[in-house]
Short mmCIF file of C-alpha atoms in Angstrom, two decimals:
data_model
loop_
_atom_site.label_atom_id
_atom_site.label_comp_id
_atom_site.label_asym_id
_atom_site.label_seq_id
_atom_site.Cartn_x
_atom_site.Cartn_y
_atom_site.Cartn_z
CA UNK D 6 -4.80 8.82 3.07
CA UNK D 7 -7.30 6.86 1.44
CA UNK D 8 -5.71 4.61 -0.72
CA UNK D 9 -7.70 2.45 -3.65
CA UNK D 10 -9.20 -0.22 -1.45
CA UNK D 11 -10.91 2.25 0.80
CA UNK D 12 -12.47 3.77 -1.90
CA UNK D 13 -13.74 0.12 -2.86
CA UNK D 14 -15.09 0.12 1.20
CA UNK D 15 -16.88 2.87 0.71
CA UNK D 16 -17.88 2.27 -2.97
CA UNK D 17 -19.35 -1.43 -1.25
CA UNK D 18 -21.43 0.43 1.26
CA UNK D 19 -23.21 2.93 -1.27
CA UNK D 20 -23.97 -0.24 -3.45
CA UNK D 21 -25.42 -1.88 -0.35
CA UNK D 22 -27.26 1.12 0.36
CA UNK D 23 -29.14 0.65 -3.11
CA UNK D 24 -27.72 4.00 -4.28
CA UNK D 25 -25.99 4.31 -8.33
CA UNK D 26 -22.50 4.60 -8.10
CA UNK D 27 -19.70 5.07 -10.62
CA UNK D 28 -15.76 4.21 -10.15
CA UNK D 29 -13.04 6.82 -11.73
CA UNK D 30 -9.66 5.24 -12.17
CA UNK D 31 -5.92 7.05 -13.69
CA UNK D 32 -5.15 4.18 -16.42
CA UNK D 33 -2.39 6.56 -17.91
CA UNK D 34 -0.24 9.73 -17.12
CA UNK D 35 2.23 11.47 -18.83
CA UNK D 36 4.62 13.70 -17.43
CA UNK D 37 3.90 14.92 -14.10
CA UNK D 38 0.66 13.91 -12.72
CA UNK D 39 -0.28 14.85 -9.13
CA UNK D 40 -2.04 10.98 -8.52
CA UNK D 41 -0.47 7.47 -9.30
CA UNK D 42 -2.07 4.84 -12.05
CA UNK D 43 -4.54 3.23 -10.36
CA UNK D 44 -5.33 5.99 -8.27
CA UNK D 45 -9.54 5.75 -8.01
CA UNK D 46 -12.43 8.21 -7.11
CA UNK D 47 -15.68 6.36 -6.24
CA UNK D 48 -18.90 8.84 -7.42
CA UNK D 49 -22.26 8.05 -5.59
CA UNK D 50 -25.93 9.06 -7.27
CA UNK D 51 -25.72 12.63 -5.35
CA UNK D 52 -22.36 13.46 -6.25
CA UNK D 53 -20.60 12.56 -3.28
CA UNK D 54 -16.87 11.78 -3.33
CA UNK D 55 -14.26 9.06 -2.30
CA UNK D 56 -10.85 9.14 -2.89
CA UNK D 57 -8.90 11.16 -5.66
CA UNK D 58 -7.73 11.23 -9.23
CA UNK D 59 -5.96 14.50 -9.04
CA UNK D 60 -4.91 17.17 -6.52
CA UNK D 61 -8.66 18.12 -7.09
CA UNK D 62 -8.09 19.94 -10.08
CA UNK D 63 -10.12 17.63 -12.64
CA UNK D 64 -12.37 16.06 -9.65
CA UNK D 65 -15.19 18.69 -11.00
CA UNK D 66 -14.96 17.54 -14.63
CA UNK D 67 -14.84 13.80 -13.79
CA UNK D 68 -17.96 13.77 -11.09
CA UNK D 69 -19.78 15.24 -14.23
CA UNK D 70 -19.15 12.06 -16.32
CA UNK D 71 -19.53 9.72 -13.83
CA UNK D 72 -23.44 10.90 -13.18
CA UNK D 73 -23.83 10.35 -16.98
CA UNK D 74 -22.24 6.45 -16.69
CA UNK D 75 -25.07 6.18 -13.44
CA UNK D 76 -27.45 7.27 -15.43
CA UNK D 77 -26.78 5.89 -18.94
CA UNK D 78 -24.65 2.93 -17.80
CA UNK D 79 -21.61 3.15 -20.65
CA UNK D 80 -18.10 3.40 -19.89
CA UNK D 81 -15.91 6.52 -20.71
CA UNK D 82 -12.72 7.36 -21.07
CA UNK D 83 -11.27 10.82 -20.45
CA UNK D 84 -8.37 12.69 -21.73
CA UNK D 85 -6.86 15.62 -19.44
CA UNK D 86 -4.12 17.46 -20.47
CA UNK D 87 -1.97 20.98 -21.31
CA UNK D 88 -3.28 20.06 -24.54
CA UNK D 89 -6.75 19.66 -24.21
CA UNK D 90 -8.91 23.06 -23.49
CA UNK D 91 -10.69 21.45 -21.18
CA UNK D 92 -7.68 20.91 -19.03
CA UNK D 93 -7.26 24.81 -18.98
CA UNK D 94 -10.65 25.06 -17.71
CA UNK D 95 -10.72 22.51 -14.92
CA UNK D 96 -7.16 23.77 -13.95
CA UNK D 97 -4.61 20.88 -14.11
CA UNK D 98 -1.90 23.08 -13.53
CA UNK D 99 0.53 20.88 -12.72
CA UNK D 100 1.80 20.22 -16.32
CA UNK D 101 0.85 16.79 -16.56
CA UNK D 102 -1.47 14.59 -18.52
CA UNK D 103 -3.71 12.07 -17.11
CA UNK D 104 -6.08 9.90 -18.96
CA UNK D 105 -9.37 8.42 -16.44
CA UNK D 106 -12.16 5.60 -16.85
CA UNK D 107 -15.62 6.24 -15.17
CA UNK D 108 -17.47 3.06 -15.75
CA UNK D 109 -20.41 2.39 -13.29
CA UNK D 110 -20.98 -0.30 -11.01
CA UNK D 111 -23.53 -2.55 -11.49
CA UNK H 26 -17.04 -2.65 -12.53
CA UNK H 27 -19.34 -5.36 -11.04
CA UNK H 28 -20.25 -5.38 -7.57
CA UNK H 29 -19.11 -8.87 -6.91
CA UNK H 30 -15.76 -7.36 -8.30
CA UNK H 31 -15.98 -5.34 -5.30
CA UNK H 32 -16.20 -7.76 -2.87
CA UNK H 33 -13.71 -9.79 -3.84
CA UNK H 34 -11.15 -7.03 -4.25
CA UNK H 35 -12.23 -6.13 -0.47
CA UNK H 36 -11.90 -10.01 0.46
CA UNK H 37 -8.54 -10.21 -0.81
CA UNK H 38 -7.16 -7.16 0.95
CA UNK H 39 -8.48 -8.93 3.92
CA UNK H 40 -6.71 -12.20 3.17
CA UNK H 41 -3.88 -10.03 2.54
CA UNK H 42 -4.01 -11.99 -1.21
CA UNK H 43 -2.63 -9.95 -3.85
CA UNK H 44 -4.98 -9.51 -7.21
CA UNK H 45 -4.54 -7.73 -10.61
CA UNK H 46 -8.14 -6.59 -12.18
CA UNK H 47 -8.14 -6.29 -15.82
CA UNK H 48 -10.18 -4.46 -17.55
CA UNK H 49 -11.09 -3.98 -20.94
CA UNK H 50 -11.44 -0.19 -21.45
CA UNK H 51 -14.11 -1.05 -24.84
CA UNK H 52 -16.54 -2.77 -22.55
CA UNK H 53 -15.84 -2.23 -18.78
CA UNK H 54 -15.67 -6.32 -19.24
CA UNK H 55 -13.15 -7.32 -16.27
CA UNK H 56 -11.05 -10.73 -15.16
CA UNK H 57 -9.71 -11.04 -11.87
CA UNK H 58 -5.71 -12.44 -11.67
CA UNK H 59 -4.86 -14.21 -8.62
CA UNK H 60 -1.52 -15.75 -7.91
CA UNK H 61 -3.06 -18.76 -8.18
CA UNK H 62 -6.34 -18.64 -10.21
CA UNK H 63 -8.07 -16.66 -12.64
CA UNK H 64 -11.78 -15.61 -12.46
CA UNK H 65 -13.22 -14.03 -16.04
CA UNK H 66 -13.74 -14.10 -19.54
CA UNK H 67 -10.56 -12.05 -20.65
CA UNK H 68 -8.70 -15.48 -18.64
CA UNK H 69 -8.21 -17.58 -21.64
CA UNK H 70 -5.71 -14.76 -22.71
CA UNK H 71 -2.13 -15.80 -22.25
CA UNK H 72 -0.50 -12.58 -23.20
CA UNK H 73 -2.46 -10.77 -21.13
CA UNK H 74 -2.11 -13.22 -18.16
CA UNK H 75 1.72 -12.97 -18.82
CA UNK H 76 1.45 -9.07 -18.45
CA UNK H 77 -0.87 -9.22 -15.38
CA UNK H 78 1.43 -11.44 -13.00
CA UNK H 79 4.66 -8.94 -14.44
CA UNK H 80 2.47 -6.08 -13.43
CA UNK H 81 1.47 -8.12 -10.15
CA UNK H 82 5.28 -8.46 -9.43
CA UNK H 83 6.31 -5.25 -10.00
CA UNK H 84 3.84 -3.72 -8.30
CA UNK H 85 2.38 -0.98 -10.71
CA UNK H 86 -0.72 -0.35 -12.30
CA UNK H 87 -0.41 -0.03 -16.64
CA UNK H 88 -2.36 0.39 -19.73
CA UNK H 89 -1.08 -2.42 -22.02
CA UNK H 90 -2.47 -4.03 -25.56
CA UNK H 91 -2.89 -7.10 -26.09
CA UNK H 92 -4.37 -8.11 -29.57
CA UNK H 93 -5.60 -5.13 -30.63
CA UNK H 94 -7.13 -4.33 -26.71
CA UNK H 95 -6.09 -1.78 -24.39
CA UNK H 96 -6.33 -3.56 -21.27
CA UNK H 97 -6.00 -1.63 -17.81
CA UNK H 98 -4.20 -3.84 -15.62
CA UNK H 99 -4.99 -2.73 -11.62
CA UNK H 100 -2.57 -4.35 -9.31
CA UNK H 101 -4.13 -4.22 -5.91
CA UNK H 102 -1.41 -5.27 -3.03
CA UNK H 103 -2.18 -5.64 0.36
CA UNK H 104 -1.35 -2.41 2.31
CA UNK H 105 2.32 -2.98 3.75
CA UNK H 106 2.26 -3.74 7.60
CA UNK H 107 4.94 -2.25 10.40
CA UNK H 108 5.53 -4.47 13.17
CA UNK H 109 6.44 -2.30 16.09
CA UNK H 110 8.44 -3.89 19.38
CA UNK H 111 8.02 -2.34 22.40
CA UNK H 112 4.79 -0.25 23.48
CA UNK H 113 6.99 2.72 24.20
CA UNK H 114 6.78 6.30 23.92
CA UNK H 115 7.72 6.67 20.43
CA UNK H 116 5.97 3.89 19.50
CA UNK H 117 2.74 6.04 20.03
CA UNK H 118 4.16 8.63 17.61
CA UNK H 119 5.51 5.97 14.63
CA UNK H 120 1.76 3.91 15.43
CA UNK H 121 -0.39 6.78 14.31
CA UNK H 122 2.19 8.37 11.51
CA UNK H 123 2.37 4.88 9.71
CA UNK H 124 -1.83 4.49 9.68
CA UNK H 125 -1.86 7.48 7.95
CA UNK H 126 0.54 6.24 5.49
CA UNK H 127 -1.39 3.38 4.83
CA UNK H 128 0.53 0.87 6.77
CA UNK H 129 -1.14 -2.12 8.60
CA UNK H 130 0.06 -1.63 11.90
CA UNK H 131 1.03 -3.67 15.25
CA UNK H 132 2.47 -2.91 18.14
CA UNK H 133 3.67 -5.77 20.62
CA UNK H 134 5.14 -5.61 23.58
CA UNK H 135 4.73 -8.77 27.16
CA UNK H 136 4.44 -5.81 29.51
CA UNK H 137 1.30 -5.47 30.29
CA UNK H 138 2.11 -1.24 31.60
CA UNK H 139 3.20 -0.82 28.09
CA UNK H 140 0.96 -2.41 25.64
CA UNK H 141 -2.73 -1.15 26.62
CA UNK H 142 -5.60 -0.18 24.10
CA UNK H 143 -5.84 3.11 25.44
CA UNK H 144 -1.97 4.09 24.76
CA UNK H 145 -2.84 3.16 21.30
CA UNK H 146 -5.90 3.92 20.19
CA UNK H 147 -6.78 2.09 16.60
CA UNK H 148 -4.02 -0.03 16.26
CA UNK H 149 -3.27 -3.93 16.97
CA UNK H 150 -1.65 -4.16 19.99
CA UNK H 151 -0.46 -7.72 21.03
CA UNK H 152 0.87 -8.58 24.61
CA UNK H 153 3.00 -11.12 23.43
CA UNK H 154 6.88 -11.89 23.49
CA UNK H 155 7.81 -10.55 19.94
CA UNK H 156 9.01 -13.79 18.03
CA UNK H 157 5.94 -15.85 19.13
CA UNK H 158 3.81 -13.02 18.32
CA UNK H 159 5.79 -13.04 14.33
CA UNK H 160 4.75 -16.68 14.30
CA UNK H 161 0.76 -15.96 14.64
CA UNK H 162 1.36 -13.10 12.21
CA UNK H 163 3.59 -14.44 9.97
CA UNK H 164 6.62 -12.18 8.45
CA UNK H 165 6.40 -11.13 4.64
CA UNK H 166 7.95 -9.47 2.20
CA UNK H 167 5.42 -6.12 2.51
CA UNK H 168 6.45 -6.37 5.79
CA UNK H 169 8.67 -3.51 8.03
CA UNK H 170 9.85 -4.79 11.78
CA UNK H 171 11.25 -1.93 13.95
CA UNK H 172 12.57 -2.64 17.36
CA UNK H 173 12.15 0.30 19.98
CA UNK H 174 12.93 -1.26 23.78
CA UNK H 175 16.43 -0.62 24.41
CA UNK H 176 16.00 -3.79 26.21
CA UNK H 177 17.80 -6.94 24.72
CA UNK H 178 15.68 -9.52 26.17
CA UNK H 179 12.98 -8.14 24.13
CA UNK H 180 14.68 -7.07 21.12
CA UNK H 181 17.06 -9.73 20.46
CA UNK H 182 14.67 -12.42 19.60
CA UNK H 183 13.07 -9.83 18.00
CA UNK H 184 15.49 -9.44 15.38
CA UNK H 185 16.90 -12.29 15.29
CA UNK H 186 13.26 -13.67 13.67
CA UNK H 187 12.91 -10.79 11.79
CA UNK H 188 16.38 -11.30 10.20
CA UNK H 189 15.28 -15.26 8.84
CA UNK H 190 12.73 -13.88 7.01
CA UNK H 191 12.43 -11.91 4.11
CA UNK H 192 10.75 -9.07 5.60
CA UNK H 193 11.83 -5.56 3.94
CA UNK H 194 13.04 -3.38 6.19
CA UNK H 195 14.80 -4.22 9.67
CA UNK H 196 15.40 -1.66 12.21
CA UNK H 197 16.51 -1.20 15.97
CA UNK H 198 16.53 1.71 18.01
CA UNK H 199 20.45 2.25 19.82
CA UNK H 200 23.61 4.01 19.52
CA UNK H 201 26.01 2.64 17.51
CA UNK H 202 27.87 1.79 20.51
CA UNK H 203 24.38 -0.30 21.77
CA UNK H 204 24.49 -1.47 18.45
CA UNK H 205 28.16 -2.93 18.25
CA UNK H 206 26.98 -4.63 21.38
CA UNK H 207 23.82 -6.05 19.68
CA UNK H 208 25.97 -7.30 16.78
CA UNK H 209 28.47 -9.83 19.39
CA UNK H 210 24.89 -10.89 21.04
CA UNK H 211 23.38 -11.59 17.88
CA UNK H 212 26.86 -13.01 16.37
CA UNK H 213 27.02 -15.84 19.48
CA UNK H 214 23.03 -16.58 18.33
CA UNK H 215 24.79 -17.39 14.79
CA UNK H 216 23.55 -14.05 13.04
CA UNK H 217 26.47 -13.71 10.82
CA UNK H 218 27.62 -10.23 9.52
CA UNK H 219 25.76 -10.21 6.24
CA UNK H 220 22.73 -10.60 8.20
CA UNK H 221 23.12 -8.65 10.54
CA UNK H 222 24.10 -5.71 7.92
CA UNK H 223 20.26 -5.80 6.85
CA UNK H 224 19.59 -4.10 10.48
CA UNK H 225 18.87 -0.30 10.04
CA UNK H 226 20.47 0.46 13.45
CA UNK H 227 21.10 3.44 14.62
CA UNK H 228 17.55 3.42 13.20
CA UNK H 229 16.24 5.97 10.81
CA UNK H 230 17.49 8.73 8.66
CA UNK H 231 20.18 11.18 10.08
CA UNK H 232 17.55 13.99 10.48
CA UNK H 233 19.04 15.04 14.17
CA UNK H 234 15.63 13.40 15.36
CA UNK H 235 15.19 14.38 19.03
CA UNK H 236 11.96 13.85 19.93
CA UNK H 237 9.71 10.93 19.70
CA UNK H 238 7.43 11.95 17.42
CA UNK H 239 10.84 13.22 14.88
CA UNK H 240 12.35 9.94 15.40
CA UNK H 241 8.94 8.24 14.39
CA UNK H 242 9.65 10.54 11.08
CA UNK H 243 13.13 9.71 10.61
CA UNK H 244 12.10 6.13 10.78
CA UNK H 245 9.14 6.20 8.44
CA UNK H 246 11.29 8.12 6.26
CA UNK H 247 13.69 5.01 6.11
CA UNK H 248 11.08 2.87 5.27
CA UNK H 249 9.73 4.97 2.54
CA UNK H 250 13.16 5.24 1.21
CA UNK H 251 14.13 1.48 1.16
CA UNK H 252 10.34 0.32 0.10
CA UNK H 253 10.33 2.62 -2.76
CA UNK H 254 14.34 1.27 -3.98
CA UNK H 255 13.61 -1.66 -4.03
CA UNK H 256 10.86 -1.19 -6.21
CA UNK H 257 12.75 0.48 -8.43
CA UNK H 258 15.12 -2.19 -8.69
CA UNK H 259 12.23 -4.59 -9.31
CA UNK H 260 10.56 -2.48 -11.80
CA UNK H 261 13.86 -1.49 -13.74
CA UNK H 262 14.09 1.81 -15.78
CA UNK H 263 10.86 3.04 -16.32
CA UNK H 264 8.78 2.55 -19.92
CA UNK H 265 7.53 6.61 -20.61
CA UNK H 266 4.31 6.49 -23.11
CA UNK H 267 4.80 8.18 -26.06
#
């Protein structure tokens, strides 16, 4: 239900609130991928959520990074995949592969 | 992303403006692509300009490289709006079904019984006669009109404005029988058969819909079908990364 521009609502109110906030966005996918390109996941200070990059399988991995672009204030890309351990750990069971940029707002 | 880059992606969903944000993945630096205008330092850039207004047209987010780049383009469209006539019972199913899908929607209807706040809670309603009510809101191409009165005073000039625009989808509620009668009404107000061919009517997929709130589905089902055509036919076949 909440498409890209309501994460950018709610992403405007926790900037207005004074609080550090990071944007997640699906740039690529591969195969079957439960989200669309452009698909975003707005990350405040505390770790709350708005929006989605996945079915919630890699939501875990990708609130993790986007603290450390808050804090540290560089970009990242991510790579999630049936390739990629990681992706057998945070569970993206659908097959797919989906690459993300966290990048904080400032 | 910037804050201002925010605000103006929120101010253009409000203007109903379409915008692409680029954004080069090295730096998080970004340019905003209007129709129109350009705002930011990637905007000199006429490859990637070229790729942002394809992307824009198309409707679909990419990854592309321009001059050794990667550039993510974001295409950000305003959220496609339903234009519901007639304030009627399954008009409060298809009103609520189609927010949650995202759609921008408005219900009008000039009876004043029919089109109150409280039978539909969130949404736009407009007591207006339906084609002077299209003229304040003006018809678009992300835009769906479904007709659900029965009643031809209201529904004929309905469609008949709905069919000289270039609005997506067209749809009225009838038999076919109510329907062949619609199409020698419409015909004698000079809607010719190839126009009259864009109307969906009986509306909605053949679901066996009985009850409001299935007939709401088998409409929005329609309209998911024919949005999501034609922008395959826009897009063409689709490019799979290696």
């Amino acid at each position: 239900m909440s498409d890209a521009l309501d994460v950018l609502d709610q992403v405007g109110k926790w900037k207005s609130a004074g609080k550090g906030v990071a944007v997640a966005t699906v740039i690529t996918t591969w195969g079957s991928s439960p989200r669309p390109v452009g698909s975003q996941l707005g990350v405040d200070e505390s770790g709350a959520m708005v929006g989605s990059v996945s079915g919630g399988c890699i939501e875990g991995a990708v609130v993790k990074e986007a603290l450390a672009a808050i804090a540290d204030g560089k970009p990242r890309l991510l790579d999630f995949g049936v390739t990629d351990e990681q992706a057998w750990d945070v569970g993206l069971a659908c097959g797919g592969k989906v690459q993300v940029f966290v990048e904080k707002v400032n | 992303m910037k804050t201002e880059t925010v605000a103006a992606l929120r101010d253009a969903r409000t203007r109903r403006q379409a915008v692409v944000l680029a954004t080069r993945l090295s730096d998080a630096a970004e340019t905003l692509v209007y129709p129109e205008r350009v705002e930011g330092i990637l905007g000199g850039d006429a490859a990637l300009l070229a790729a942002a207004r394809r992307a824009m047209a198309i409707g679909r987010s990419e990854t592309v490289e321009v001059g050794g780049q990667k550039i993510f383009l974001n295409v950000y469209v305003p959220p496609a709006r339903l234009i519901i006539v007639g304030a009627v019972h399954i008009a409060q199913s298809l009103a609520p079904m189609a927010s949650l899908m995202d759609f921008d929607v408005t219900v009008i209807d000039p009876r004043r019984a029919f089109a109150t706040d409280s039978r539909f809670p969130g949404v736009k309603v407009m007591q207006d006669w339906a084609d002077e009510a299209f003229e304040q809101i003006g018809l678009d191409a992300s835009t769906a009109v479904v007709t659900l009165t029965h009643d031809p005073k209201l529904d004929d000039p309905a469609l008949e404005s709905a069919l000289k625009s270039d609005v997506f989808y067209v749809g009225a509620l009838g038999s076919r029988k109510t329907h062949a009668k619609r199409k020698e009404r419409l015909a004698e107000a000079g809607i010719g058969d190839a126009q009259f061919a864009r109307i969906h009517g009986p509306v909605g997929l053949n679901i066996g819909a009985k009850s409001p709130a299935e007939i709401a589905i088998s409409i929005l089902a329609q309209i998911v079908e024919v949005r999501a055509r034609r922008l395959e036919a826009l897009a063409g076949p689709k490019v799979v990364a290696a």
